[in-house]
PDB file of C-alpha atoms and ligand atoms in Angstrom:
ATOM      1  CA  UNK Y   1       0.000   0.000   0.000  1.00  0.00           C
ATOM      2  CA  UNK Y   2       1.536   3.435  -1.132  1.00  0.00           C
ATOM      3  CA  UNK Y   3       0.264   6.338   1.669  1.00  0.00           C
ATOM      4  CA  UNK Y   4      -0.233   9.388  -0.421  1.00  0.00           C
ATOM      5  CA  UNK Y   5      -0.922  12.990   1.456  1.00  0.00           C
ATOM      6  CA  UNK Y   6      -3.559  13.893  -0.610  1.00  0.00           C
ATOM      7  CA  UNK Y   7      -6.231  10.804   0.118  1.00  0.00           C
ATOM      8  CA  UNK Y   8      -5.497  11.377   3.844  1.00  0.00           C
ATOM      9  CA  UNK Y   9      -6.590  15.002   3.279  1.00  0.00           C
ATOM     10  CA  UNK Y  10      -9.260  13.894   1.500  1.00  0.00           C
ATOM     11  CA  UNK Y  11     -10.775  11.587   4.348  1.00  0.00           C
ATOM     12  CA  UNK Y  12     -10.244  13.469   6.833  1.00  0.00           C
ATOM     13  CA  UNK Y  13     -11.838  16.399   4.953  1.00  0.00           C
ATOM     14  CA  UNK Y  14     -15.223  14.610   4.179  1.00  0.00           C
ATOM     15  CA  UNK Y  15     -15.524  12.542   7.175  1.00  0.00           C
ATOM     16  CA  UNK Y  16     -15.888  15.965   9.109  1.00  0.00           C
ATOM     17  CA  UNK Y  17     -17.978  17.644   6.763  1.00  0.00           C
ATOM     18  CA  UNK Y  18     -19.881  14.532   6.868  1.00  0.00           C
ATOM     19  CA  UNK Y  19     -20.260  14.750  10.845  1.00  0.00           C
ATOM     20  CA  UNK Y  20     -20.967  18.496  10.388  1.00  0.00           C
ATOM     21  CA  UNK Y  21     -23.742  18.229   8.178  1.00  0.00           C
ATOM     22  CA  UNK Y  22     -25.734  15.244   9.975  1.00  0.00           C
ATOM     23  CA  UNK Y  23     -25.414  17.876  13.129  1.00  0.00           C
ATOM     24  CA  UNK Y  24     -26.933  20.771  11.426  1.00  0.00           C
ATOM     25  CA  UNK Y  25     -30.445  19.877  12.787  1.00  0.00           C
ATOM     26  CA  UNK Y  26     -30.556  18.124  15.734  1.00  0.00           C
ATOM     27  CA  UNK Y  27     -32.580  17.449  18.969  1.00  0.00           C
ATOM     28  CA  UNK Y  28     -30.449  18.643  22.337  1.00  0.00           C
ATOM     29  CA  UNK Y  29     -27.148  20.408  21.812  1.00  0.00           C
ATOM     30  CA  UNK Y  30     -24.959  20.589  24.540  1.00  0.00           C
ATOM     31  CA  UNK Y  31     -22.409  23.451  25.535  1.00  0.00           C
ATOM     32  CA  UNK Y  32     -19.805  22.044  27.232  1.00  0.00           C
ATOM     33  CA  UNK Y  33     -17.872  19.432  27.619  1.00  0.00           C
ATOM     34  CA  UNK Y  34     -17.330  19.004  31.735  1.00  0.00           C
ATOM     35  CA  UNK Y  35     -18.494  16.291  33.614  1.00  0.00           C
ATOM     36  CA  UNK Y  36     -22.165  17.120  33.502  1.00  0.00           C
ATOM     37  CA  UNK Y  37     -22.170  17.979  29.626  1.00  0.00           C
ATOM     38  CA  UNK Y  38     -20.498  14.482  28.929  1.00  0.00           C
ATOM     39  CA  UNK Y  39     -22.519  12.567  31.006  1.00  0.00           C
ATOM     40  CA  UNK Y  40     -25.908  14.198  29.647  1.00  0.00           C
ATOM     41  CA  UNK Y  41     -24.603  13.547  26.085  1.00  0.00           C
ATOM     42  CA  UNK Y  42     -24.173   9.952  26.843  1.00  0.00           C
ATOM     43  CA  UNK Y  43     -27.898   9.493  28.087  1.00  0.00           C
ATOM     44  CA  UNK Y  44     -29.311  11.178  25.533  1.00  0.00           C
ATOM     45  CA  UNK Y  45     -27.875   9.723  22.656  1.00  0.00           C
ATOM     46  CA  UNK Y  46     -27.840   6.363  24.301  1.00  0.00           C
ATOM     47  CA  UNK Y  47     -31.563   6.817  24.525  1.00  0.00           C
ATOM     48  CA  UNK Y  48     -31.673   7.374  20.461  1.00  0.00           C
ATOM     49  CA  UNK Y  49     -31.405  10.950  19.885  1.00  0.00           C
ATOM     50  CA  UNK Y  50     -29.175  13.306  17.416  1.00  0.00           C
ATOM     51  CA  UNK Y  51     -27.130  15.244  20.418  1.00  0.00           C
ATOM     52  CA  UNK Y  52     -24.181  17.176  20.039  1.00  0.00           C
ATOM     53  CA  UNK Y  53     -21.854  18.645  22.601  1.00  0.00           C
ATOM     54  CA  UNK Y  54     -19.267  21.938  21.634  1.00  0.00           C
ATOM     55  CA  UNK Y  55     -16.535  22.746  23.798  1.00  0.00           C
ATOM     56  CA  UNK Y  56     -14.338  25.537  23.429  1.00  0.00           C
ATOM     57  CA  UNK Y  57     -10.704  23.856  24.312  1.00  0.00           C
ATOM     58  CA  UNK Y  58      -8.930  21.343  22.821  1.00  0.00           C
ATOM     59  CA  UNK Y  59     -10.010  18.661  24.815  1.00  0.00           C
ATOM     60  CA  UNK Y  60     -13.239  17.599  26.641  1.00  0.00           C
ATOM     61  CA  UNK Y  61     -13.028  17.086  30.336  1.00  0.00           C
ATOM     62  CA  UNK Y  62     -13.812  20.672  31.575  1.00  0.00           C
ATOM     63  CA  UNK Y  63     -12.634  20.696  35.318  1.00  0.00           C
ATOM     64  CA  UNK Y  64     -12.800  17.278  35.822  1.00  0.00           C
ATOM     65  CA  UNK Y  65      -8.935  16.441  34.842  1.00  0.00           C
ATOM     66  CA  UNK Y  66      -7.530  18.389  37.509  1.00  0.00           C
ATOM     67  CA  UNK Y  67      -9.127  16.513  40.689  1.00  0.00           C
ATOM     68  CA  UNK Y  68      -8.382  18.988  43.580  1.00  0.00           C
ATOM     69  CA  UNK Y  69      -6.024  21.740  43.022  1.00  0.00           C
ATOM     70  CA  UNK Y  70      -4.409  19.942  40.142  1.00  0.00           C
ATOM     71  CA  UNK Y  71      -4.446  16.181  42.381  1.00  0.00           C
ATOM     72  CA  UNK Y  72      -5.962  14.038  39.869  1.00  0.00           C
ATOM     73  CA  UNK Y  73      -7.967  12.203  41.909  1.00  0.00           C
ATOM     74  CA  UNK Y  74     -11.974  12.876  42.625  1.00  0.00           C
ATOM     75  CA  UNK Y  75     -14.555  12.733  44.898  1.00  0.00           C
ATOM     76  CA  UNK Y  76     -17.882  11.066  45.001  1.00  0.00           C
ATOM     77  CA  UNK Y  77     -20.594  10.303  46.906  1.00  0.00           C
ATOM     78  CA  UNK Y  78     -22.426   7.178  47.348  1.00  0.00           C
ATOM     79  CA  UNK Y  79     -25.268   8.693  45.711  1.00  0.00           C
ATOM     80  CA  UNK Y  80     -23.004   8.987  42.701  1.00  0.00           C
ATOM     81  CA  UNK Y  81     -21.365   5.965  42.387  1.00  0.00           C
ATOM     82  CA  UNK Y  82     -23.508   3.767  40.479  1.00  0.00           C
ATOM     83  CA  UNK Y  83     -22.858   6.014  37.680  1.00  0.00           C
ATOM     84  CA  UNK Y  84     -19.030   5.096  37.783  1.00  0.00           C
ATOM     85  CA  UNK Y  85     -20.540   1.971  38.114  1.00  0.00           C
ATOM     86  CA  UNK Y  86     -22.513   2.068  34.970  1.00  0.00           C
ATOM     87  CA  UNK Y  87     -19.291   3.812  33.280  1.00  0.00           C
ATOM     88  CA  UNK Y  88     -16.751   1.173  34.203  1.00  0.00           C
ATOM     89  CA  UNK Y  89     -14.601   3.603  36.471  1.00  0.00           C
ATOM     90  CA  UNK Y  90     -13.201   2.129  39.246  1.00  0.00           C
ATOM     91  CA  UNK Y  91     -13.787   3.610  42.612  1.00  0.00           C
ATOM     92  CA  UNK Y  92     -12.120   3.118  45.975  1.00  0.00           C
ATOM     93  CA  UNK Y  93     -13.944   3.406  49.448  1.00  0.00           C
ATOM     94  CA  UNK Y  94     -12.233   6.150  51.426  1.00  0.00           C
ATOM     95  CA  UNK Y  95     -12.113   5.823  54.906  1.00  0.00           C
ATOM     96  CA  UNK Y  96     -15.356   7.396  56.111  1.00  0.00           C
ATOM     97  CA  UNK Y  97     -18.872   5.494  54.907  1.00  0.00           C
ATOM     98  CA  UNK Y  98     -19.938   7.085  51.840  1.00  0.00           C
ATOM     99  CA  UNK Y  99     -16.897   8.563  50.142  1.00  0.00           C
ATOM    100  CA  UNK Y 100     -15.352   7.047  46.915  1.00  0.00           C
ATOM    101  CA  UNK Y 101     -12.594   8.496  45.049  1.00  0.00           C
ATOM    102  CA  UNK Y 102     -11.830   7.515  41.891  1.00  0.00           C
ATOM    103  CA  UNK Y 103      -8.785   8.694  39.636  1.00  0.00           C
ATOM    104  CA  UNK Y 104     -10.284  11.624  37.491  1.00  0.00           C
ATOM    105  CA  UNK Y 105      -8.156  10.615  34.213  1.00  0.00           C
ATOM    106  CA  UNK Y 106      -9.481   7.457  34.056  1.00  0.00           C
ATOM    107  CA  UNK Y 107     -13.349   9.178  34.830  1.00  0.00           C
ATOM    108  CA  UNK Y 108     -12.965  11.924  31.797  1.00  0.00           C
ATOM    109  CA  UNK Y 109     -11.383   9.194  29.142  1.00  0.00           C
ATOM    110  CA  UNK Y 110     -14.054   6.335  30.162  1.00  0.00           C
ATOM    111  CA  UNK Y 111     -17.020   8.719  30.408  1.00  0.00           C
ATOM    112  CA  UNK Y 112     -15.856  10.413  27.520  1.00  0.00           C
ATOM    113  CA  UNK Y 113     -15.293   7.147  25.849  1.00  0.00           C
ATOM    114  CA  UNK Y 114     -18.764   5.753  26.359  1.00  0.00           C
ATOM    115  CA  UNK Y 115     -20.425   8.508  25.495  1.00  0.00           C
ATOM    116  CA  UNK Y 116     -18.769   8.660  22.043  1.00  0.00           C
ATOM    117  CA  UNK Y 117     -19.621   5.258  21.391  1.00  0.00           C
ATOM    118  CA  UNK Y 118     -23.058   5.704  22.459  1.00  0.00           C
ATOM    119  CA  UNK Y 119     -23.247   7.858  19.351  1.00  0.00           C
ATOM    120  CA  UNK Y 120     -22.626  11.633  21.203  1.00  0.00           C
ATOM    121  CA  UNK Y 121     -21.296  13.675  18.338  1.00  0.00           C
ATOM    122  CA  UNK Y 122     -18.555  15.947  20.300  1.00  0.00           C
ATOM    123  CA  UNK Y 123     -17.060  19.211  18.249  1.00  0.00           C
ATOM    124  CA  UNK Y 124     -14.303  20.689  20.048  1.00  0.00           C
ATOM    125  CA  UNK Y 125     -12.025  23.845  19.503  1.00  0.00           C
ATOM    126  CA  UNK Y 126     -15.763  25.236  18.791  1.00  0.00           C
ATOM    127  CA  UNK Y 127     -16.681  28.365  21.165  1.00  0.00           C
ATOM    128  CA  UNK Y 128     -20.849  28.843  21.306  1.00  0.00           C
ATOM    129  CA  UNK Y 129     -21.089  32.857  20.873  1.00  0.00           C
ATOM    130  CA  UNK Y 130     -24.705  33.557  20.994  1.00  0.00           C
ATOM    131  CA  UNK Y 131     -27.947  31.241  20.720  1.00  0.00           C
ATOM    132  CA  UNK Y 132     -30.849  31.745  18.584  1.00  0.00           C
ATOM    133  CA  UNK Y 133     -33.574  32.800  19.737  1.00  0.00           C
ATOM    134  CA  UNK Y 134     -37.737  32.290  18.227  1.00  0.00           C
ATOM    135  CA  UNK Y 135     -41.017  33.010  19.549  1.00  0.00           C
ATOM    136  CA  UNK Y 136     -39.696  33.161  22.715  1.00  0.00           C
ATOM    137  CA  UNK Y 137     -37.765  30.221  22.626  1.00  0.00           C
ATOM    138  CA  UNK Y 138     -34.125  28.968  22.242  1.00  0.00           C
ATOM    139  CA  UNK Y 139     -34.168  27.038  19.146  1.00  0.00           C
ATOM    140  CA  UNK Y 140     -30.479  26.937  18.157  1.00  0.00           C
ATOM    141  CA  UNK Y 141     -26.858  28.017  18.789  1.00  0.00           C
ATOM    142  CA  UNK Y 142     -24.260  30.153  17.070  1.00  0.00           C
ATOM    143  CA  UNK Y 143     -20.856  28.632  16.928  1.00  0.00           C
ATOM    144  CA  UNK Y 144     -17.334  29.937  15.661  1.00  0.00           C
ATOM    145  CA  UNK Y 145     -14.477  28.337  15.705  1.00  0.00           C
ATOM    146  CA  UNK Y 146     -12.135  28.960  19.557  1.00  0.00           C
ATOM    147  CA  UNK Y 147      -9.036  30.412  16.955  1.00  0.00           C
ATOM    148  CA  UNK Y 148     -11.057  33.104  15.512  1.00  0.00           C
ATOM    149  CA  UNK Y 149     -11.675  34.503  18.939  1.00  0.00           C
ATOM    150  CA  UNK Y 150      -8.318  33.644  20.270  1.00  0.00           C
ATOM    151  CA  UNK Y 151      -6.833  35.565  17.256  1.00  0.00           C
ATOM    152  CA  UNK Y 152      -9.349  38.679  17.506  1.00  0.00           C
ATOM    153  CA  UNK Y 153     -10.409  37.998  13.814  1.00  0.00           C
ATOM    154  CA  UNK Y 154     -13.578  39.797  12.934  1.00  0.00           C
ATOM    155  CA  UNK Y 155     -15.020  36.670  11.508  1.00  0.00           C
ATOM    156  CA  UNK Y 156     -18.706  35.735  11.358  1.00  0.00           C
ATOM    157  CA  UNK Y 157     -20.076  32.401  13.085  1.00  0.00           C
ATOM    158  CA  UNK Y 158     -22.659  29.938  11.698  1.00  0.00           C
ATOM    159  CA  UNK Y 159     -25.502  28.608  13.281  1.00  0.00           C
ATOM    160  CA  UNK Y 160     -27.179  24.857  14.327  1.00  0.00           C
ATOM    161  CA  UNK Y 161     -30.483  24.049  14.763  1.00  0.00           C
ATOM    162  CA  UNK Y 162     -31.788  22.232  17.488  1.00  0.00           C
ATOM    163  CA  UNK Y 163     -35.007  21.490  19.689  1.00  0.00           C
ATOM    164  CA  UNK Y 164     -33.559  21.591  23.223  1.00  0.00           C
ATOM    165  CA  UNK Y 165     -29.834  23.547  24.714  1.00  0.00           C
ATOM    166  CA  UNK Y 166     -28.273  22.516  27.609  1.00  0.00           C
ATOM    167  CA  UNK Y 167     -26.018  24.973  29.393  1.00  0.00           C
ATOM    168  CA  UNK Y 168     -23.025  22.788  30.453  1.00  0.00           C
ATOM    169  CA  UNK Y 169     -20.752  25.664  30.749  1.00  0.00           C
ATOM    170  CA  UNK Y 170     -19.620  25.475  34.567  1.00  0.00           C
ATOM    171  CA  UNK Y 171     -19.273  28.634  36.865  1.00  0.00           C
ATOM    172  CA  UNK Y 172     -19.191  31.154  33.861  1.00  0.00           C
ATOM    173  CA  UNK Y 173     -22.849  29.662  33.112  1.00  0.00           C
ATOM    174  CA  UNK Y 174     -22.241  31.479  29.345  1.00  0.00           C
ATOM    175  CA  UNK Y 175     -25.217  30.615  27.819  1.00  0.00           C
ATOM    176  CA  UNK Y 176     -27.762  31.814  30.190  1.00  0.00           C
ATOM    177  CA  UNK Y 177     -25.664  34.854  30.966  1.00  0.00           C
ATOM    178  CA  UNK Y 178     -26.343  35.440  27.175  1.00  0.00           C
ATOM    179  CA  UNK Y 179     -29.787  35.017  27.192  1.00  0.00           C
ATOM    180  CA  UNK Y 180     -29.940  37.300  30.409  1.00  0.00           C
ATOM    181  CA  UNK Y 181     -28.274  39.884  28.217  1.00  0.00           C
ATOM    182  CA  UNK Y 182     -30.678  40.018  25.561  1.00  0.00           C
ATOM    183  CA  UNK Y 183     -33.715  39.292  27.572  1.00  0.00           C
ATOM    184  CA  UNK Y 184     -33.451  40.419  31.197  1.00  0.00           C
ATOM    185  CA  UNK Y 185     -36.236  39.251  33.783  1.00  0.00           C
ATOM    186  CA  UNK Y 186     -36.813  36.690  31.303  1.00  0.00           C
ATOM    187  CA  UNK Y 187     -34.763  33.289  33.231  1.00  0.00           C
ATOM    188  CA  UNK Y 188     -36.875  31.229  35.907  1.00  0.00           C
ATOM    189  CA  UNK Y 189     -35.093  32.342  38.482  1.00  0.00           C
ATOM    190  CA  UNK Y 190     -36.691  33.750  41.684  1.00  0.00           C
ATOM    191  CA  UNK Y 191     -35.559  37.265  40.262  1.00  0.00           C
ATOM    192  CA  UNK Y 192     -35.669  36.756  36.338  1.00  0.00           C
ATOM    193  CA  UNK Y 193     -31.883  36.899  36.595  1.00  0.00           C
ATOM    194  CA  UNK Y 194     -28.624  35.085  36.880  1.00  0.00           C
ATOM    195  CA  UNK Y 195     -28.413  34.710  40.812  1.00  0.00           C
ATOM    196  CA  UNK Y 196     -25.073  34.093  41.222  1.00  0.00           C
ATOM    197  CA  UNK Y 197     -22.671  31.253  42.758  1.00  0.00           C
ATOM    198  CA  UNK Y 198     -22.280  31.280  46.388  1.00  0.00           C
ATOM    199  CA  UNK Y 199     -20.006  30.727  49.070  1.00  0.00           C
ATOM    200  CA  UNK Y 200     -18.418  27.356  49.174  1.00  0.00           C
ATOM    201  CA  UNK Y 201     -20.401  24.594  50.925  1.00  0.00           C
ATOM    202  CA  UNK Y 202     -20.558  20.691  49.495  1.00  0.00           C
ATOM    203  CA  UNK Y 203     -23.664  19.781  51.330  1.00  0.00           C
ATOM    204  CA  UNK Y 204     -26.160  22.770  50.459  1.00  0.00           C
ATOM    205  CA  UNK Y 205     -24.183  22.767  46.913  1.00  0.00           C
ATOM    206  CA  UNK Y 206     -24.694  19.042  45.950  1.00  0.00           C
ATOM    207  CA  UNK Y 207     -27.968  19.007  47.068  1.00  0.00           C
ATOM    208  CA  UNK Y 208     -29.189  22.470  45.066  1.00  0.00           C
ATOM    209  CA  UNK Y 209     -27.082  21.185  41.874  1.00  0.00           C
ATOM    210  CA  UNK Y 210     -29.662  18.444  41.542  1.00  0.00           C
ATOM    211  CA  UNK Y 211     -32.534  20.594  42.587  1.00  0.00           C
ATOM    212  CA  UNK Y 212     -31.941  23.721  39.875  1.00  0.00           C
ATOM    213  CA  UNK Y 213     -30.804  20.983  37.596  1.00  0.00           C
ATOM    214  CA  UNK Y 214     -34.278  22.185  35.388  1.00  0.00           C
ATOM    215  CA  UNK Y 215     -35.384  24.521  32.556  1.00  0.00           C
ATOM    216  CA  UNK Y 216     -34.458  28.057  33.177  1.00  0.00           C
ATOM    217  CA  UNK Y 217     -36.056  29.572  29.634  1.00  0.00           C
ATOM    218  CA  UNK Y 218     -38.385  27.855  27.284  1.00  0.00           C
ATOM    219  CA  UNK Y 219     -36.166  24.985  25.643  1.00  0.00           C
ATOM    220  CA  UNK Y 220     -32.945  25.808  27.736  1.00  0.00           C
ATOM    221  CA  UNK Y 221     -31.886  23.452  30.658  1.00  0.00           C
ATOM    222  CA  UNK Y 222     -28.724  24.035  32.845  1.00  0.00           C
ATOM    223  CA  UNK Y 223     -26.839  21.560  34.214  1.00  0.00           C
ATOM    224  CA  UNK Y 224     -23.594  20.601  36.331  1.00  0.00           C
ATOM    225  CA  UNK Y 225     -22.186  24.546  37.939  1.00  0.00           C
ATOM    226  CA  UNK Y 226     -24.443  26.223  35.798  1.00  0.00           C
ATOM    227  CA  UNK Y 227     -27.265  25.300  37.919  1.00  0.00           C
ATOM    228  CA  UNK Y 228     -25.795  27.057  41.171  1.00  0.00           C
ATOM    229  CA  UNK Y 229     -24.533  29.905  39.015  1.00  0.00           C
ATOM    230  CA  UNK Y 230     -28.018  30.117  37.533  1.00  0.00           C
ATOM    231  CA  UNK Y 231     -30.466  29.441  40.795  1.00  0.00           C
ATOM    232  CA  UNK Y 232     -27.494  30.941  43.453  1.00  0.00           C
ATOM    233  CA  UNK Y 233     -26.194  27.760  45.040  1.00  0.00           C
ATOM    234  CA  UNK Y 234     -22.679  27.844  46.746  1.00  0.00           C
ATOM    235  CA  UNK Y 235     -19.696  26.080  45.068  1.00  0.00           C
ATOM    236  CA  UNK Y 236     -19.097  22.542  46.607  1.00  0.00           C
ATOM    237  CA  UNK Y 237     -15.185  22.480  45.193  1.00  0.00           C
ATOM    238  CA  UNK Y 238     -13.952  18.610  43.893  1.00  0.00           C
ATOM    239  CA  UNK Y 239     -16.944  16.533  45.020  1.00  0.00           C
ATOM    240  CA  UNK Y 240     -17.721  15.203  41.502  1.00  0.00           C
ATOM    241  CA  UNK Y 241     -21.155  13.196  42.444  1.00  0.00           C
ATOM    242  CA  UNK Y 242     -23.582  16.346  42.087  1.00  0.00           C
ATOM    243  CA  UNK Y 243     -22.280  17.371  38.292  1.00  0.00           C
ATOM    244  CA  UNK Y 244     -22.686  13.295  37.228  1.00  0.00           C
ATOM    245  CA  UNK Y 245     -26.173  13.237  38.491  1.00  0.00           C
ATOM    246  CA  UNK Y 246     -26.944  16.682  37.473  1.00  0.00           C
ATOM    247  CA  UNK Y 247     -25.732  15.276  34.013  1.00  0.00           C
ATOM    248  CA  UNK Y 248     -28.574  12.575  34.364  1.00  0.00           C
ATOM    249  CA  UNK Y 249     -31.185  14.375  35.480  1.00  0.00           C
ATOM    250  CA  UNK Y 250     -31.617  17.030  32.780  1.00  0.00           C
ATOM    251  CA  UNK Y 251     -31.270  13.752  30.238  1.00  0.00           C
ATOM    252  CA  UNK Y 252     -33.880  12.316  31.677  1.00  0.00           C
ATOM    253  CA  UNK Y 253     -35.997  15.977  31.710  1.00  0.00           C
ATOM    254  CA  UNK Y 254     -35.013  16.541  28.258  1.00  0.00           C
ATOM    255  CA  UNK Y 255     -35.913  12.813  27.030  1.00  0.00           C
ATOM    256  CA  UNK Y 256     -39.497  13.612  28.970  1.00  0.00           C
ATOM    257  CA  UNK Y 257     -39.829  16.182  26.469  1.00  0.00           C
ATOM    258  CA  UNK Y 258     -38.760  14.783  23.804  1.00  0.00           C
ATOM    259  CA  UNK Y 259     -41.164  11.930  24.138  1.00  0.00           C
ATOM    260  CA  UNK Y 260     -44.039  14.260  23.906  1.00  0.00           C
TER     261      UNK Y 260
HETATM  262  O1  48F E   1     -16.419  23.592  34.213  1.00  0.00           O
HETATM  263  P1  48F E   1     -16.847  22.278  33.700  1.00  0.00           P
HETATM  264  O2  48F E   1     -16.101  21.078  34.132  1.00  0.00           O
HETATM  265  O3  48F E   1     -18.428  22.149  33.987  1.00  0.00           O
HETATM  266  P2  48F E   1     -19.324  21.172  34.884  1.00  0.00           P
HETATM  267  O4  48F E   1     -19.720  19.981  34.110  1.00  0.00           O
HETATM  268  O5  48F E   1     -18.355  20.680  36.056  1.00  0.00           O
HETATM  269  C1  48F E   1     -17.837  21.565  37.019  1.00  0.00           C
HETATM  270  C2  48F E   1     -16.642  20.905  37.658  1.00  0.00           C
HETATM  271  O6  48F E   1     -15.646  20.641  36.694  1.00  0.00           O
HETATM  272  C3  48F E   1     -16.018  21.726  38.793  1.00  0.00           C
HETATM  273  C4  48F E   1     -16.881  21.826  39.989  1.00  0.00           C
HETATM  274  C5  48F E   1     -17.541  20.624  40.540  1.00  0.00           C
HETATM  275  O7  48F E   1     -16.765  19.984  41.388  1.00  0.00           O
HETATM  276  O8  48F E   1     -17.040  22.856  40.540  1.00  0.00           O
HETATM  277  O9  48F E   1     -15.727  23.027  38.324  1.00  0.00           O
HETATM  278  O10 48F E   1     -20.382  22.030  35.453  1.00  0.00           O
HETATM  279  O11 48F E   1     -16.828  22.295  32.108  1.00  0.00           O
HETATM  280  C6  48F E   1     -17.413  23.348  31.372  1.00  0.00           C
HETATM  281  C7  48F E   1     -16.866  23.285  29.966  1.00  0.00           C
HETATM  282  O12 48F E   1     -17.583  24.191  29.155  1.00  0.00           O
HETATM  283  C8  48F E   1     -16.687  24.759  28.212  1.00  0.00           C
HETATM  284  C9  48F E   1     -15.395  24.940  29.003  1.00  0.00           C
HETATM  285  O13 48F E   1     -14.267  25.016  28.151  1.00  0.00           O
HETATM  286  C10 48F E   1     -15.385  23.665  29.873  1.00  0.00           C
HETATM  287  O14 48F E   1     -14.667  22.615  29.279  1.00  0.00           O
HETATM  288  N1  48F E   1     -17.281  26.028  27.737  1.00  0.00           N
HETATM  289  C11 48F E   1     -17.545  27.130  28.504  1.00  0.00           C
HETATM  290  N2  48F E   1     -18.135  28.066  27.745  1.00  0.00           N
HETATM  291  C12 48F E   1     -18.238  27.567  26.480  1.00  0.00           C
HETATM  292  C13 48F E   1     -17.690  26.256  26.479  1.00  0.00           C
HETATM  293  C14 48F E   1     -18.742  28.070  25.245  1.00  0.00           C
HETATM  294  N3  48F E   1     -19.285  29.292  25.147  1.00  0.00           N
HETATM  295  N4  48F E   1     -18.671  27.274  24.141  1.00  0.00           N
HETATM  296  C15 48F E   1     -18.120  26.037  24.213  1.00  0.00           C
HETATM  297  N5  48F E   1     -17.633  25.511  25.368  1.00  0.00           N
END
C-alpha cells in the first residue's frame, strides 16, 4: 500500500464535513464538555437521539482532569457511584462510609469514551457565541471556531439548529448569561436573573445542583455549575457526584420532552 498525502486530506476532509452536516439539525445540543455535559450527552444519545456537545478547548473534560487543586484524583458520593458503576470507572472506598474516590483521568477518558460510542457527536475547539432565539424560545446556537476569537479575527459564526440547549458551561454559566443579556427578567429564576454562585459549601451545593438541575427559559436546561450559578447555590469544590447526576437528570428531563 503506497500512503499518499492527498487521500489522507481527502478523508479526513469529508468525514468531518460529513459529521458536520448530519449535526446541522438536531434534537439537544450541549455546551460544554465538563463532567455534567459528557454525562448528559451519553444518556441522551444512548436513549436514540441526534445530540451534540461543543466545547471551546482542545479537549473535553472541563474541570474534571484536575481533581483537587491539580491532584488528579476525585470525589464522590455514594449517591453517585452507580454512575461510575454504569461507566466502568473504578472507585475506591475512602475511609469514612460514603466517600469514593476515583482517579479523574481514568473518569474523563471512560465517560468520555462511552459517550462517544453511544453515538454523542462531540465538536471541540468550537466556542458557542450567541444562541438563537424564536417566539420566545431557544431554538439553536451560534458557533465559531475557539481560533477566531483567540486571534481577535472579525469573523462571522454559523448557526445549528436544534429542539432543546443545555447549558453545560460550569461557573461562567455562558449561555444563560447570554440570554440574560438580551432578555433580562426573562430566566426562571426567583428574580428573572442570573443569581449568582455562592459561598463554598458541598452539602447545600450538591444538594441544590440536583434541585436547579431544570429549565431556566423555554427549551434551555442548565446543568452541572451552571445550575448554582443560575439558581445561586454555593460552590461545593472537587466533590464530583452532584455534576454526574446533574448530568442525568436534565437527560432524563429533556428525554421527557422529547417523548411528547
Ligand atoms: O467547568 P466544567 O467542568 O463544567 P461542569 O460539568 O463541572 C464543574 C466541575 O468541573 C467543577 C466543579 C464541581 O466539582 O465545581 O468546576 O459544570 O466544564 C465546562 C466546559 O464548558 C466549556 C469549558 O471550556 C469547559 O470545558 N465552555 C464554557 N463556555 C463555552 C464552552 C462556550 N461558550 N462554548 C463552548 N464551550
Amino acid at each position: 500500500m503506497r500512503l499518499d498525502e492527498i487521500t489522507i486530506t481527502k478523508a479526513i476532509v469529508e468525514r468531518y464535513f460529513e459529521r458536520l452536516m448530519d449535526n446541522l439539525e438536531i434534537d439537544v445540543a450541549i455546551v460544554g464538555g465538563g463532567p455534567s455535559g459528557l454525562v448528559a450527552g451519553y444518556f441522551l444519545t444512548k436513549a436514540g437521539h441526534r445530540v451534540a456537545l461543543y466545547e471551546r478547548k482542545l479537549s473535553v473534560g472541563g474541570g474534571m482532569w484536575g481533581g483537587g487543586m491539580l491532584f488528579n484524583e476525585i470525589v464522590v458520593q455514594e449517591e453517585a457511584r452507580r454512575l461510575l458503576d454504569e461507566f466502568e470507572v473504578r472507585t475506591v472506598p475512602y475511609e469514612e462510609a460514603g466517600y469514593y474516590t476515583a482517579s479523574s483521568i481514568e473518569s474523563v477518558s471512560t465517560i468520555t469514551s462511552k459517550a462517544v460510542k453511544a453515538g454523542l457527536s462531540i465538536f471541540n475547539c468550537m466556542s458557542v457565541e450567541d444562541v438563537v432565539v424564536k417566539n420566545d424560545r431557544v431554538s439553536g446556537l451560534v458557533i465559531n471556531w475557539t481560533a477566531v476569537s483567540m486571534a481577535g479575527l472579525h469573523v462571522d459564526p454559523l448557526s445549528v439548529g436544534s429542539r432543546f440547549l443545555i447549558d453545560a458551561t460550569g461557573h461562567d454559566t455562558e449561555i444563560v448569561t447570554m440570554i440574560e443579556r438580551k432578555a433580562p427578567g426573562k430566566l426562571a429564576t426567583s428574580t428573572g436573573n442570573k443569581e449568582g454562585e455562592k459561598f463554598m459549601n458541598p452539602q447545600e451545593a450538591e444538594k441544590l445542583t440536583l434541585e436547579n438541575t431544570r429549565e431556566v427559559f423555554p427549551g434551555l436546561y442548565v446543568t452541572g455549575m451552571a445550575c448554582n450559578a443560575t439558581f445561586g447555590g454555593p460552590r461545593m469544590g472537587p466533590i464530583f457526584g452532584g455534576m454526574l447526576l446533574s448530568g442525568e437528570k436534565v437527560a432524563h428531563l429533556i428525554l421527557k420532552e422529547l417523548a411528547r
